[in-house]
Short mmCIF file of C-alpha atoms and ligand atoms in Angstrom, two decimals:
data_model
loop_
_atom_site.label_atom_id
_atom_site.label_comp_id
_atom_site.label_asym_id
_atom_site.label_seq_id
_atom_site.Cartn_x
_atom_site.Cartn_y
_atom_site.Cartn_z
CA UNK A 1 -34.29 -96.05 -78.92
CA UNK A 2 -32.71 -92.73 -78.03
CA UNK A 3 -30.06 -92.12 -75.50
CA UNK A 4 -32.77 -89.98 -73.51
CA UNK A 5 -35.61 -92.57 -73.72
CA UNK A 6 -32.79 -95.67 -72.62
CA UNK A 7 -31.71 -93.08 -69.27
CA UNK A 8 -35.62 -92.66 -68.60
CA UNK A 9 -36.56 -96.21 -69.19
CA UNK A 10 -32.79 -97.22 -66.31
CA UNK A 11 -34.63 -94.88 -64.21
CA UNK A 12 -37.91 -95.85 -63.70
CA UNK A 13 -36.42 -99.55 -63.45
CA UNK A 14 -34.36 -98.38 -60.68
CA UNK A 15 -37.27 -96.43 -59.13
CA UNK A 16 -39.47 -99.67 -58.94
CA UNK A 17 -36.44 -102.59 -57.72
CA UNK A 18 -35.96 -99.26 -54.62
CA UNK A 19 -39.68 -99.34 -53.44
CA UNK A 20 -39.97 -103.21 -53.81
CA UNK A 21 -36.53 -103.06 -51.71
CA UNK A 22 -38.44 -100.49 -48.96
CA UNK A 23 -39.97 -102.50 -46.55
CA UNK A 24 -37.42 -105.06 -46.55
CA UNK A 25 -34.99 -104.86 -43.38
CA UNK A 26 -31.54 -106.26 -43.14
CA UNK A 27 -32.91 -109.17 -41.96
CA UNK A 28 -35.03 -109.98 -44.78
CA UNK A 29 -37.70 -109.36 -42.47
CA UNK A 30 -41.28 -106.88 -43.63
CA UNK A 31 -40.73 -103.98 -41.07
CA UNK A 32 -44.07 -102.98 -41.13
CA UNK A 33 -45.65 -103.89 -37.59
CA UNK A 34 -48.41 -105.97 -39.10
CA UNK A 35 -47.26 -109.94 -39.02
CA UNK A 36 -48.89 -113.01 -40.33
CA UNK A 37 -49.61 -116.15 -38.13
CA UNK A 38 -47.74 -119.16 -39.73
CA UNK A 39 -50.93 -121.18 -38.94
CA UNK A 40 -53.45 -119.50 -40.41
CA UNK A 41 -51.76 -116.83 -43.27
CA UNK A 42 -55.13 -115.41 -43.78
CA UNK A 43 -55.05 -114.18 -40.44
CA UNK A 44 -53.34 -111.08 -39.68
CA UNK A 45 -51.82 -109.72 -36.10
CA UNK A 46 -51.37 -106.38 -35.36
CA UNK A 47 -49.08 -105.81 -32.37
CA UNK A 48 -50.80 -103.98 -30.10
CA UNK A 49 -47.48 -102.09 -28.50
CA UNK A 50 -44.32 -101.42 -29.90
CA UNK A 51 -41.43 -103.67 -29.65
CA UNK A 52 -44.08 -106.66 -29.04
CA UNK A 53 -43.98 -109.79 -30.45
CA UNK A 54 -45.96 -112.72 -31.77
CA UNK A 55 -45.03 -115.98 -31.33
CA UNK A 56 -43.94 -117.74 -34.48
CA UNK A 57 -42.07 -121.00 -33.19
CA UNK A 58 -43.09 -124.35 -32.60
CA UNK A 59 -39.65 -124.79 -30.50
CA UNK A 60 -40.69 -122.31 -27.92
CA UNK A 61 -44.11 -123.26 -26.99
CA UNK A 62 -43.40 -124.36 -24.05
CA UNK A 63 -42.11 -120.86 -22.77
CA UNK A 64 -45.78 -119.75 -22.74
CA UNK A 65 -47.27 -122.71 -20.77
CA UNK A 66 -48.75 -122.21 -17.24
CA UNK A 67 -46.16 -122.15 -14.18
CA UNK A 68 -46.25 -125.08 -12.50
CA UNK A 69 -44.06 -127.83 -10.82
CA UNK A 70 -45.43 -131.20 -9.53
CA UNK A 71 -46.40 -130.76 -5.74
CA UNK A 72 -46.12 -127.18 -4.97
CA UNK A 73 -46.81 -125.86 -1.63
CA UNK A 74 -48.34 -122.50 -0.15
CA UNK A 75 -45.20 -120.10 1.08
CA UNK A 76 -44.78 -119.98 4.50
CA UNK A 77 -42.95 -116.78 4.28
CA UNK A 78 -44.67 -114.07 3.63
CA UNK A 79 -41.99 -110.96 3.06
CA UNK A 80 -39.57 -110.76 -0.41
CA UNK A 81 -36.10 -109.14 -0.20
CA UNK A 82 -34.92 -109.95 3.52
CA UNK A 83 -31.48 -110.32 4.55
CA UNK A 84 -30.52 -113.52 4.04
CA UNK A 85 -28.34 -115.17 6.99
CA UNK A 86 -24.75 -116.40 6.08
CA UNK A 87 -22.21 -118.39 8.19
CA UNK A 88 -18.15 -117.67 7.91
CA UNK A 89 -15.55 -120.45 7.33
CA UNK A 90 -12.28 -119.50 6.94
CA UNK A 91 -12.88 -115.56 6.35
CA UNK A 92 -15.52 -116.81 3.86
CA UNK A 93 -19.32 -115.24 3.62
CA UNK A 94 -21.34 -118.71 2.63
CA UNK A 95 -24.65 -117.63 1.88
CA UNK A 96 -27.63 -121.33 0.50
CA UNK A 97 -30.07 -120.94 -1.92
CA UNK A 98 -32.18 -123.23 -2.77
CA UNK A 99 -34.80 -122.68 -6.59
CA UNK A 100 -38.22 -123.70 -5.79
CA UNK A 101 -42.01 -123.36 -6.48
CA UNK A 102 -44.07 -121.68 -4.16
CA UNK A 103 -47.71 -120.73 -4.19
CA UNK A 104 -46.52 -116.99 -3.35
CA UNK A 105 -49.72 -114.66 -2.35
CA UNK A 106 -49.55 -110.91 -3.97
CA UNK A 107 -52.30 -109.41 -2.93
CA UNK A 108 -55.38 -110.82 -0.44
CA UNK A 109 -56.95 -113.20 -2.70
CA UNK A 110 -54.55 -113.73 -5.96
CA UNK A 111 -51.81 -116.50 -5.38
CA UNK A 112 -49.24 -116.90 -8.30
CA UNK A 113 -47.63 -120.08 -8.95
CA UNK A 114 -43.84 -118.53 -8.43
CA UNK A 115 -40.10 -120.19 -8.92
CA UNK A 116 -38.07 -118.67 -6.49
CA UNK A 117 -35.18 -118.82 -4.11
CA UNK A 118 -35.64 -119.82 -0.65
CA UNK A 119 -39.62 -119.53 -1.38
CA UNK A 120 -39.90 -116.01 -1.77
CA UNK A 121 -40.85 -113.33 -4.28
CA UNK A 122 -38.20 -111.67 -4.51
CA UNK A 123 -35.67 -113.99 -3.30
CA UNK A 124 -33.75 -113.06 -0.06
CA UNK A 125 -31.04 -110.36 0.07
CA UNK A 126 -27.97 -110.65 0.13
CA UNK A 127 -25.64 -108.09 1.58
CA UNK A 128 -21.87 -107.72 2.22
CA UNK A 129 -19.20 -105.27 2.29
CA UNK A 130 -16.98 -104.55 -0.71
CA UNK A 131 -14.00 -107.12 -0.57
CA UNK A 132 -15.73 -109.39 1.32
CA UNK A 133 -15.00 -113.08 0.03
CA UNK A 134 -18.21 -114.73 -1.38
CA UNK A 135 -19.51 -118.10 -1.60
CA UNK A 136 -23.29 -119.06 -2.76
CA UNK A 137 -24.39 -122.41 -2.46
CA UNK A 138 -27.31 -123.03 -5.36
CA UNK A 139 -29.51 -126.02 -4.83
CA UNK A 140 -32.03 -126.54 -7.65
CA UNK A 141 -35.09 -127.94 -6.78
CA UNK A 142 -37.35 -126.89 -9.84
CA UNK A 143 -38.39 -128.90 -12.50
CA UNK A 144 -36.33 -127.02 -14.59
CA UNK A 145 -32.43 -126.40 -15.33
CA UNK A 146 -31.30 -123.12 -14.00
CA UNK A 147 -28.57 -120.80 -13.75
CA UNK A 148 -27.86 -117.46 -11.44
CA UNK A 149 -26.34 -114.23 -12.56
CA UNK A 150 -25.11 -112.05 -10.36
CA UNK A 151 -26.21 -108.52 -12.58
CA UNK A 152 -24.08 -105.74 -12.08
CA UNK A 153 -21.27 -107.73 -9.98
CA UNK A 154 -17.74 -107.46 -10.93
CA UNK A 155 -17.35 -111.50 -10.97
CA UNK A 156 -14.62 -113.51 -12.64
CA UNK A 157 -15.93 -115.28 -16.03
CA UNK A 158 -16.32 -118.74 -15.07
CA UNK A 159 -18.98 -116.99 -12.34
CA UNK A 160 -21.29 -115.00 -14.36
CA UNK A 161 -23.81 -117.76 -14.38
CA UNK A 162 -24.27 -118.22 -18.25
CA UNK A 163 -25.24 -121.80 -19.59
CA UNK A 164 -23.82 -123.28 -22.51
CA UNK A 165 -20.97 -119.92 -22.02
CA UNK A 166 -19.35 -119.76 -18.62
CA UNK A 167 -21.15 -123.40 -16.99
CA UNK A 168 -23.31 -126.00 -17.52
CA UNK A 169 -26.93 -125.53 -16.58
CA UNK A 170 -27.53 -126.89 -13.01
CA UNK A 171 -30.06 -129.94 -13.46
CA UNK A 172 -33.03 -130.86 -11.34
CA UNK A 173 -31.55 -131.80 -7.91
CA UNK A 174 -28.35 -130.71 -8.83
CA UNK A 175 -25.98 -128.13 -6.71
CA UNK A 176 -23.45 -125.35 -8.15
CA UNK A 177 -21.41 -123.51 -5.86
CA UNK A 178 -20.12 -119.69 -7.07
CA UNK A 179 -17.57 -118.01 -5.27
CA UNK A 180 -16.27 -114.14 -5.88
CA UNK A 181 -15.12 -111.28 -4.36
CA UNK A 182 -17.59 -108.77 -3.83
CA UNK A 183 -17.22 -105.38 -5.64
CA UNK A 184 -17.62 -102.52 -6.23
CA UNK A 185 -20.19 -101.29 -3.77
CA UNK A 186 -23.22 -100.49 -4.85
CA UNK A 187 -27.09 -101.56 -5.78
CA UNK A 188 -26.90 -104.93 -7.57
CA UNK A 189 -29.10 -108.09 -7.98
CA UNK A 190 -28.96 -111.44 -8.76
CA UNK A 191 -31.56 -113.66 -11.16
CA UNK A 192 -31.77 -116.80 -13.29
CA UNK A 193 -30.25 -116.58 -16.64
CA UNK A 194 -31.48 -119.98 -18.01
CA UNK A 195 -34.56 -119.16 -19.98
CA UNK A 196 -34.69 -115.94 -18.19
CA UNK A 197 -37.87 -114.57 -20.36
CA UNK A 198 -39.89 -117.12 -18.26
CA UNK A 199 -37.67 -117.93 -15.08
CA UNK A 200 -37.36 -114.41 -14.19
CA UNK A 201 -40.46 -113.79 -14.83
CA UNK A 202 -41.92 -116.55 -12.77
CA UNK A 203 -39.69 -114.81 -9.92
CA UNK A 204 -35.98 -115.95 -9.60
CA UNK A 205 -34.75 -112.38 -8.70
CA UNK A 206 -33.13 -111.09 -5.87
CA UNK A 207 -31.37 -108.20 -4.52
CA UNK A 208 -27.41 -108.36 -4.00
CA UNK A 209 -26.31 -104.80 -2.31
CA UNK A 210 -22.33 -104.49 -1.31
CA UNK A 211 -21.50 -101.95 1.06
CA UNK A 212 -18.75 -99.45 0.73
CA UNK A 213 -15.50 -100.32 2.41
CA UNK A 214 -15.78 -96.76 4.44
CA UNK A 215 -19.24 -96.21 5.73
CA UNK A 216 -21.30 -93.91 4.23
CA UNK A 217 -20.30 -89.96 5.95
CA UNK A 218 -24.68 -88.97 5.77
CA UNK A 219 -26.65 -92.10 6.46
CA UNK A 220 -30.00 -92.42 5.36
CA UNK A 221 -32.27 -93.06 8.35
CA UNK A 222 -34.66 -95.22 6.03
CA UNK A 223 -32.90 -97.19 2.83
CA UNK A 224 -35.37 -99.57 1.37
CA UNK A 225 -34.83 -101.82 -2.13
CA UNK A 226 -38.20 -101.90 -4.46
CA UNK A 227 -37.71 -104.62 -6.56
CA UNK A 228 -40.69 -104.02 -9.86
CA UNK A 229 -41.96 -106.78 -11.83
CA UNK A 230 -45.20 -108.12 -13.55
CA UNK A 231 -47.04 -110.90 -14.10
CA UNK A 232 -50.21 -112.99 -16.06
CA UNK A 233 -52.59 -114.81 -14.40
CA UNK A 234 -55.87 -116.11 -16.67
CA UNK A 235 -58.54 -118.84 -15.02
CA UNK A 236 -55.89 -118.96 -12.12
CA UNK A 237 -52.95 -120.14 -13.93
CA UNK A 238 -49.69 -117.99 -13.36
CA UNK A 239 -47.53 -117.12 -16.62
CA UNK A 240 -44.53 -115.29 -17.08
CA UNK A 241 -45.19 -111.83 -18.68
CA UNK A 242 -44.07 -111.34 -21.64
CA UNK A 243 -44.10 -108.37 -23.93
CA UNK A 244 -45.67 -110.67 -26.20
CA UNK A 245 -49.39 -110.88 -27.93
CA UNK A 246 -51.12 -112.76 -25.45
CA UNK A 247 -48.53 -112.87 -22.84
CA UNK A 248 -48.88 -109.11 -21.43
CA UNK A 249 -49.16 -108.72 -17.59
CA UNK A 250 -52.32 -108.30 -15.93
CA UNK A 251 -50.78 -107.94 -12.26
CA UNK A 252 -48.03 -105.65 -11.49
CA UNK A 253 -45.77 -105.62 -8.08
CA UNK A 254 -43.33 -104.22 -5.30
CA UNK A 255 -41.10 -106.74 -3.93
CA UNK A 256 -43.56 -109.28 -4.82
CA UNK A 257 -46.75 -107.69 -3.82
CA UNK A 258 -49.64 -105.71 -5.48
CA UNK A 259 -51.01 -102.17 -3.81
CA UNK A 260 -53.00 -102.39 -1.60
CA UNK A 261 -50.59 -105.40 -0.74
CA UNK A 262 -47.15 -103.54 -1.19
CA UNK A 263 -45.42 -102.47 2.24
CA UNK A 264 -46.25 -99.06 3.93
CA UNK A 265 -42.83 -97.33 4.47
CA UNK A 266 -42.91 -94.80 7.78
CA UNK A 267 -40.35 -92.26 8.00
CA UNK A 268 -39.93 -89.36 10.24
CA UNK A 269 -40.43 -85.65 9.02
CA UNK A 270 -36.78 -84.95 7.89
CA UNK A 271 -35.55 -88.18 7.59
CA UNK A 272 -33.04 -88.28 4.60
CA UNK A 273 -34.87 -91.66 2.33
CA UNK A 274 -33.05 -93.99 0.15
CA UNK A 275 -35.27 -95.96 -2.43
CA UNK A 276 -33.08 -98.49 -4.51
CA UNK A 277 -35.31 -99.00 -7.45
CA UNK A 278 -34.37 -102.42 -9.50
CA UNK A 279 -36.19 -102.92 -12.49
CA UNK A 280 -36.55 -106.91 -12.67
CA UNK A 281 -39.36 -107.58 -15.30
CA UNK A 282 -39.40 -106.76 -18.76
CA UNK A 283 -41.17 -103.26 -18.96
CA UNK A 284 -40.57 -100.00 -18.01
CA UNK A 285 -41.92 -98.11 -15.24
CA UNK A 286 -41.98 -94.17 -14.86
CA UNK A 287 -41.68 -94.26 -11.04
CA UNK A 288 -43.66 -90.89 -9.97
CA UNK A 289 -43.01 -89.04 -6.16
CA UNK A 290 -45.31 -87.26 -4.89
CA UNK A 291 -45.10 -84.42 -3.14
CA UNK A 292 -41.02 -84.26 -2.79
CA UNK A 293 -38.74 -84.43 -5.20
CA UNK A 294 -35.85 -86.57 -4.96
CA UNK A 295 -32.12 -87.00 -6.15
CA UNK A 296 -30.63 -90.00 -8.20
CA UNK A 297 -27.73 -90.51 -6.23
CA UNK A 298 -26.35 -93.76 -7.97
CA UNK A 299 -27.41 -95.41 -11.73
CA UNK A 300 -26.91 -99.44 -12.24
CA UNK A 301 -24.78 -99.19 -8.63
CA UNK A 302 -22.29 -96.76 -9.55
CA UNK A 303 -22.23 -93.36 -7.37
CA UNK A 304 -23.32 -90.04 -9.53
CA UNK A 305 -21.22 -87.16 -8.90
CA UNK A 306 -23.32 -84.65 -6.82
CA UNK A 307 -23.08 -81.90 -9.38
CA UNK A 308 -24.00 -84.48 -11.76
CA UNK A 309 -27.38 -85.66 -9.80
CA UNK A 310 -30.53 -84.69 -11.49
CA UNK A 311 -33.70 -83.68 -9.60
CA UNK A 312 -36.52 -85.41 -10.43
CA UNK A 313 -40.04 -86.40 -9.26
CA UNK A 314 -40.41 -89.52 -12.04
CA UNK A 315 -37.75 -91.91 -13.26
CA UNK A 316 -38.01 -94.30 -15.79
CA UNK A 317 -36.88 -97.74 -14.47
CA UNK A 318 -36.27 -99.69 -17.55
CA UNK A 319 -35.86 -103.73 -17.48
CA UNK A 320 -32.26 -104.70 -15.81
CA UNK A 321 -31.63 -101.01 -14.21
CA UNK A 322 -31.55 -99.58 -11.19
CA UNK A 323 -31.78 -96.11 -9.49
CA UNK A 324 -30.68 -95.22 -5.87
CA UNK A 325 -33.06 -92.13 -5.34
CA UNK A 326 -32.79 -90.29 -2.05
CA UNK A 327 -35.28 -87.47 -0.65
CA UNK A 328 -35.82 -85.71 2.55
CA UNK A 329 -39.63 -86.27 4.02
CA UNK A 330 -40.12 -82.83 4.25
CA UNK A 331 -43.87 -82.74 4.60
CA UNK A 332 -46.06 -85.50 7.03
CA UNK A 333 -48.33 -87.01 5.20
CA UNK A 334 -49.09 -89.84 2.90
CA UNK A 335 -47.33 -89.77 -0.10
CA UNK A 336 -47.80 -92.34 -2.87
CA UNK A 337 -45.18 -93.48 -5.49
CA UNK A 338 -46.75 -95.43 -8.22
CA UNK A 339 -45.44 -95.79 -11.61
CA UNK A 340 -46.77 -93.78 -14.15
CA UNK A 341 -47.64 -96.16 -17.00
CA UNK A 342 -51.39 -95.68 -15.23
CA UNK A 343 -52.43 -99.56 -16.49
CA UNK A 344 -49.51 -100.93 -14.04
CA UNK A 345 -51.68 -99.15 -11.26
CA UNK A 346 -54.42 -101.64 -11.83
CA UNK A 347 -54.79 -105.28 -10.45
CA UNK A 348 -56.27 -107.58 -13.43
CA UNK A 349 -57.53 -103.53 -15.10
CA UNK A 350 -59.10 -102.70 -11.82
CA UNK A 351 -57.85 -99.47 -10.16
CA UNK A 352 -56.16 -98.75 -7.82
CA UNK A 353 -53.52 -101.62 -7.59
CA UNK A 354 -49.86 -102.59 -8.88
CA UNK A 355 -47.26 -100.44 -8.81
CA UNK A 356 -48.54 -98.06 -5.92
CA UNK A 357 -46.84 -97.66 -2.66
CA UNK A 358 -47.31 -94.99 0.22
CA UNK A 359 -44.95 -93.37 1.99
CA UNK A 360 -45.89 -92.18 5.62
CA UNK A 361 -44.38 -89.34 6.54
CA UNK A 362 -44.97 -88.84 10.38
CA UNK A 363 -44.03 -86.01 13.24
CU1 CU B 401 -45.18 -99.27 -14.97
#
């Protein structure tokens, strides 16, 4: 064989062990976005979003079973996200919590089966002023071990709420006492970290908001905390979205609610509006203004320099994020923000629901 036929014959060989090597990721894994099902290999899935999954493990069935707990009860609030009372000892804030199963109503006629704190969707709010000393009581009544993060907060490590890293889940029945100082100011939240993809989901999210030290020099006369999340319900059993085959949301909500359900918010024509947007589910919403545009004053609780803040009339809120937006009502009227991802303006594919809200604008 000649020289030139031997560096032909290297080449090709190198040509073919390249494209067998192509669709191979690091991981060993075909990154094509066409998977097999383990059961059945002649079937094949097609994800029908990016970054979806299908599930593969026996392990984690149980993360796509129905919510439920033995013996839940209807809510007998009916209002997410308020202020949760505290009492002092000592110079200390100590705020209870207690994880539990609700029926939790989000719109007239569709009831989820919810974990939550307290018995609301979200949880209740709890707000203090930077340096203020901290203390949260956690009582777990689900049927589940849980943890609580406290997302965004400057905490020491033994707080941060992570099992098997920082604690020990806290069992059924069991209580767990964290204790910080709160800072920096700003737009935080807390939520479960023990199987979050199904805990959170199910509801165990709340916001935490620390006010500055020195009060704010311009006020806003309205400063309201949207807290956006999804969920699946199918024959009347509640799951835990998922951006999963077969686990994608059908219901979409505000502070626990789906429009028409989500709160009306009345300002007064040239009030100065604070939304605190708080992405708590696992998708992202493209939250849309109408009719004024608005300024993103803060990102993940930290202040934006005000040659630095971007004018906008949409902003994507992606899954763990948050956006303090502030307008002036400028025009009366009703003006709607819904997210822009026009399915998550649907109840169960039926418009219009979700992610709507109005905003009244009044003389
Ligand atoms: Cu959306």
């Amino acid at each position: 064989m000649s020289i030139r036929k031997i560096l032909i014959f290297s080449l090709l060989t190198l040509a073919l062990i390249l494209s067998a090597c192509a669709p191979i990721g690091t991981s060993g894994v075909p990154s094509t976005p066409i998977s097999m099902n383990n059961n059945n290999p002649n079937m094949m899935v097609v994800s029908p979003t990016p970054g979806s999954m299908v599930a593969e493990n026996a392990a984690s069935a149980h993360m796509m079973e129905p919510i439920t707990a033995p013996n839940v009860q209807p809510a007998t609030e009916t209002a997410g996200g308020q202020p949760l009372p505290y009492r002092e000892e000592n110079g200390v804030k100590v705020f209870e919590l207690t994880t539990k199963a609700v029926q939790w109503e989000i719109m007239d006629g569709v009831t989820v089966t919810a974990y939550t704190y307290n018995g609301t969707v979200p949880g209740p709010m709890i707000r203090v002023t930077e340096g203020d000393q901290v203390r949260i009581i956690v009582k777990n009544e689900l049927p589940d071990p849980t943890t609580v993060h406290w997302h965004g907060v400057e905490v020491p490590n033994a707080m941060d709420g992570v099992p098997g890293v920082t604690q020990d889940p806290i069992q059924p029945g069991e209580t767990f006492t964290y204790e910080f100082v709160a800072k920096p100011a700003g737009t935080f939240w807390y939520h479960s970290h023990f199987e979050g993809d199904k805990q959170v989901g199910a509801g165990l999210y709340a916001p935490f908001i620390i006010d500055p030290k020195e009060p704010d020099a311009n006020p806003p006369a309205v400063d309201k905390v949207l807290m956006i999340s999804e969920w699946r319900m199918t024959d009347g059993q509640t799951f835990a979205a998922m951006p999963m085959t077969g686990m994608e949301p059908n219901y979409f909500t505000i502070n626990g609610k789906s429009f028409p359900a989500t709160e009306e918010i009345t300002v007064k024509k040239g009030d100065l509006v604070r939304l605190r947007l708080i992405g708590s589910g696992q998708f992202i919403h493209p939250m849309h203004l109408h009719g004024m545009p608005f300024k993103i004053v803060a990102t993940d609780g930290h202040p934006v320099p005000e040659a630095a803040q971007l004018t906008k009339d949409t902003v994507s809120v992606a899954p763990g994020e948050r956006y303090d937006i502030e307008f002036v009502a400028t025009e009366t009227g009703q003006w709607m923000l819904h997210c822009h991802i026009l399915h998550h303006t649907t109840n169960d594919n039926v418009e219009p629901g979700g992610l709507m809200l109005m905003i009244n604008v009044v003389e």
